[in-house]
Coordinates of C-alpha atoms in Angstrom, one line a residue:
X90 CA 10.3 12.6 -30.8
X91 CA 10.8 15.8 -28.7
X92 CA 9.1 16.7 -25.4
X93 CA 9.2 18.8 -22.4
X94 CA 7.7 18.4 -19.0
X95 CA 7.8 20.9 -16.1
X96 CA 6.4 21.6 -12.6
X97 CA 6.8 24.5 -10.2
X98 CA 6.2 25.0 -6.6
X99 CA 5.9 28.2 -4.5
X100 CA 8.4 28.5 -1.6
X101 CA 8.0 31.1 1.2
X102 CA 11.6 32.3 1.0
X103 CA 13.5 34.9 -0.9
X104 CA 14.7 33.7 -4.3
X105 CA 18.4 34.4 -3.5
X106 CA 18.1 32.0 -0.5
X107 CA 16.7 29.2 -2.7
X108 CA 19.3 29.9 -5.3
X109 CA 22.1 29.3 -2.8
X110 CA 21.2 25.7 -2.9
X111 CA 20.2 25.2 -6.5
X112 CA 23.2 26.9 -7.8
X113 CA 25.8 24.8 -6.1
X114 CA 26.8 21.2 -5.7
X115 CA 25.0 21.3 -2.3
X116 CA 21.9 20.3 -4.1
X117 CA 23.3 17.0 -5.1
X118 CA 24.6 16.4 -1.6
X119 CA 21.2 17.1 -0.1
X120 CA 19.6 14.7 -2.5
X121 CA 22.0 11.9 -1.8
X122 CA 21.6 12.4 1.9
X123 CA 17.9 12.9 2.1
X124 CA 16.6 11.0 -1.0
X125 CA 18.8 8.0 -1.6
X126 CA 15.9 6.3 -3.2
X127 CA 16.3 8.9 -6.1
X128 CA 20.2 9.3 -6.3
X129 CA 22.4 6.9 -4.5
X130 CA 25.8 8.7 -5.1
X131 CA 27.2 11.7 -7.0
X132 CA 30.9 12.0 -7.9
X133 CA 32.4 15.1 -9.2
X134 CA 34.5 14.3 -12.1
X135 CA 35.5 17.8 -13.3
X136 CA 34.8 21.3 -11.9
X137 CA 33.4 22.8 -8.7
X138 CA 29.7 22.9 -9.6
X139 CA 29.8 25.7 -12.0
X140 CA 29.5 25.8 -15.8
X141 CA 31.4 22.8 -17.4
X142 CA 31.4 20.7 -14.2
X143 CA 30.8 17.0 -14.9
X144 CA 29.2 14.6 -12.4
X145 CA 28.6 10.9 -12.4
X146 CA 25.2 10.3 -10.9
X147 CA 24.7 6.8 -9.7
X148 CA 21.1 5.6 -9.1
X149 CA 20.0 3.3 -6.3
X150 CA 20.6 -0.5 -6.7
X151 CA 17.6 -2.0 -8.4
X152 CA 16.6 1.0 -10.4
X153 CA 15.0 -0.4 -13.5
X154 CA 17.2 -0.1 -16.7
X155 CA 19.5 2.6 -15.2
X156 CA 22.6 2.3 -13.2
X157 CA 24.3 5.7 -13.8
X158 CA 24.8 8.7 -16.1
X159 CA 27.3 11.4 -16.6
X160 CA 25.9 14.9 -16.8
X161 CA 27.5 18.3 -17.4
X162 CA 26.3 21.7 -16.2
X163 CA 25.9 23.7 -19.4
X164 CA 24.2 26.8 -17.8
X165 CA 24.7 28.3 -14.4
X166 CA 23.3 31.8 -14.7
X167 CA 23.5 33.7 -11.4
X168 CA 21.5 36.6 -12.7
X169 CA 18.6 34.8 -14.1
X170 CA 19.0 31.9 -11.4
X171 CA 18.9 29.2 -14.0
X172 CA 20.9 25.9 -13.9
X173 CA 20.8 23.3 -16.8
X174 CA 22.4 19.9 -16.6
X175 CA 22.6 17.7 -19.7
X176 CA 23.2 14.0 -19.7
X177 CA 26.3 13.4 -21.8
X178 CA 26.9 9.6 -21.3
X179 CA 24.9 6.6 -20.1
X180 CA 21.5 6.7 -18.5
X181 CA 18.6 7.4 -20.8
X182 CA 21.1 8.0 -23.8
X183 CA 21.6 4.3 -23.7
X184 CA 17.8 3.8 -24.2
X185 CA 17.6 5.7 -27.6
X186 CA 17.6 9.3 -26.1
X187 CA 19.4 11.9 -28.2
X188 CA 19.0 14.7 -25.6
X189 CA 18.1 14.8 -21.9
X190 CA 18.3 18.1 -20.1
X191 CA 17.0 19.2 -16.6
X192 CA 16.6 22.9 -15.9
X193 CA 16.3 24.3 -12.5
X194 CA 14.9 28.0 -12.2
X195 CA 14.3 30.0 -9.1
X196 CA 11.9 32.8 -9.9
X197 CA 11.3 35.8 -7.6
X198 CA 7.7 36.3 -6.9
X199 CA 8.2 39.0 -4.3
X200 CA 10.8 39.8 -1.6
X201 CA 9.9 36.9 0.6
X202 CA 8.6 34.3 -1.9
X203 CA 9.9 32.5 -4.8
X204 CA 8.8 29.8 -7.3
X205 CA 11.2 26.9 -8.0
X206 CA 10.6 25.3 -11.4
X207 CA 12.1 22.2 -13.0
X208 CA 11.8 21.5 -16.7
X209 CA 12.9 18.3 -18.4
X210 CA 13.7 18.6 -22.2
X211 CA 14.3 15.5 -24.1
X212 CA 14.4 13.9 -27.6
X213 CA 14.4 10.3 -28.3
X214 CA 14.9 8.5 -31.6
X215 CA 11.6 7.7 -33.4
X216 CA 12.3 4.0 -33.3
X217 CA 12.7 4.2 -29.5
X218 CA 9.7 6.5 -28.9
X219 CA 8.1 4.1 -26.5
X220 CA 11.0 4.9 -24.1
X221 CA 9.7 8.4 -23.6
X222 CA 7.6 6.9 -21.0
X223 CA 10.6 6.6 -18.8
X224 CA 10.7 10.4 -18.4
X225 CA 9.2 11.5 -15.2
X226 CA 9.2 14.9 -13.4
X227 CA 8.1 13.3 -10.2
X228 CA 11.7 12.7 -8.8
X229 CA 12.3 16.4 -9.4
X230 CA 9.1 17.4 -7.7
X231 CA 10.3 15.4 -4.7
X232 CA 13.7 17.2 -4.8
X233 CA 11.9 20.6 -5.1
X234 CA 9.8 19.7 -2.1
X235 CA 12.8 18.5 -0.2
X236 CA 14.6 21.8 -0.9
X237 CA 11.6 23.8 0.1
X238 CA 11.2 22.0 3.4
X239 CA 14.9 22.4 4.2
X240 CA 14.6 26.1 3.4
X241 CA 11.6 26.6 5.5
X242 CA 12.3 24.4 8.5
X243 CA 13.0 26.3 11.7
X244 CA 11.0 27.9 14.4
X245 CA 10.8 31.4 12.9
X246 CA 10.6 30.3 9.3
X247 CA 13.9 32.0 8.6
X248 CA 16.3 29.1 9.0
X249 CA 17.6 29.2 5.5
X250 CA 20.1 26.5 4.4

């Protein structure tokens, strides 16, 4: 069984400013600091946040069925402002998933506004199809809102990260 879910939000900052967060490991650091209920810890196992980087993502204690997973950045496209992470070990792969990818996109709407979009792409074995219910875009919507808030906080609306 194959599926995709996506959500997007409009952010009143230039796309290149939003991309500065989404394109780097800074995103993981912000999530751990500001949303420890989503991600407890991130360890960089290989790389510097670019293509080929491997991270161990540890979920908060008490997260049902999931303790951690290892993900690899398979795309970091500066021109298109697209970053894709694929789970390569643990996590949902232990629950019958064959594929689990998360794509972040920063799309320029105009000079002062962008759209951040997150897409989850997954495939789960037919005999484990009920586990597709574990896929949720909501943590990523919370992350996009957190980044948007961080980018726009400031007296003049120009206090970018």
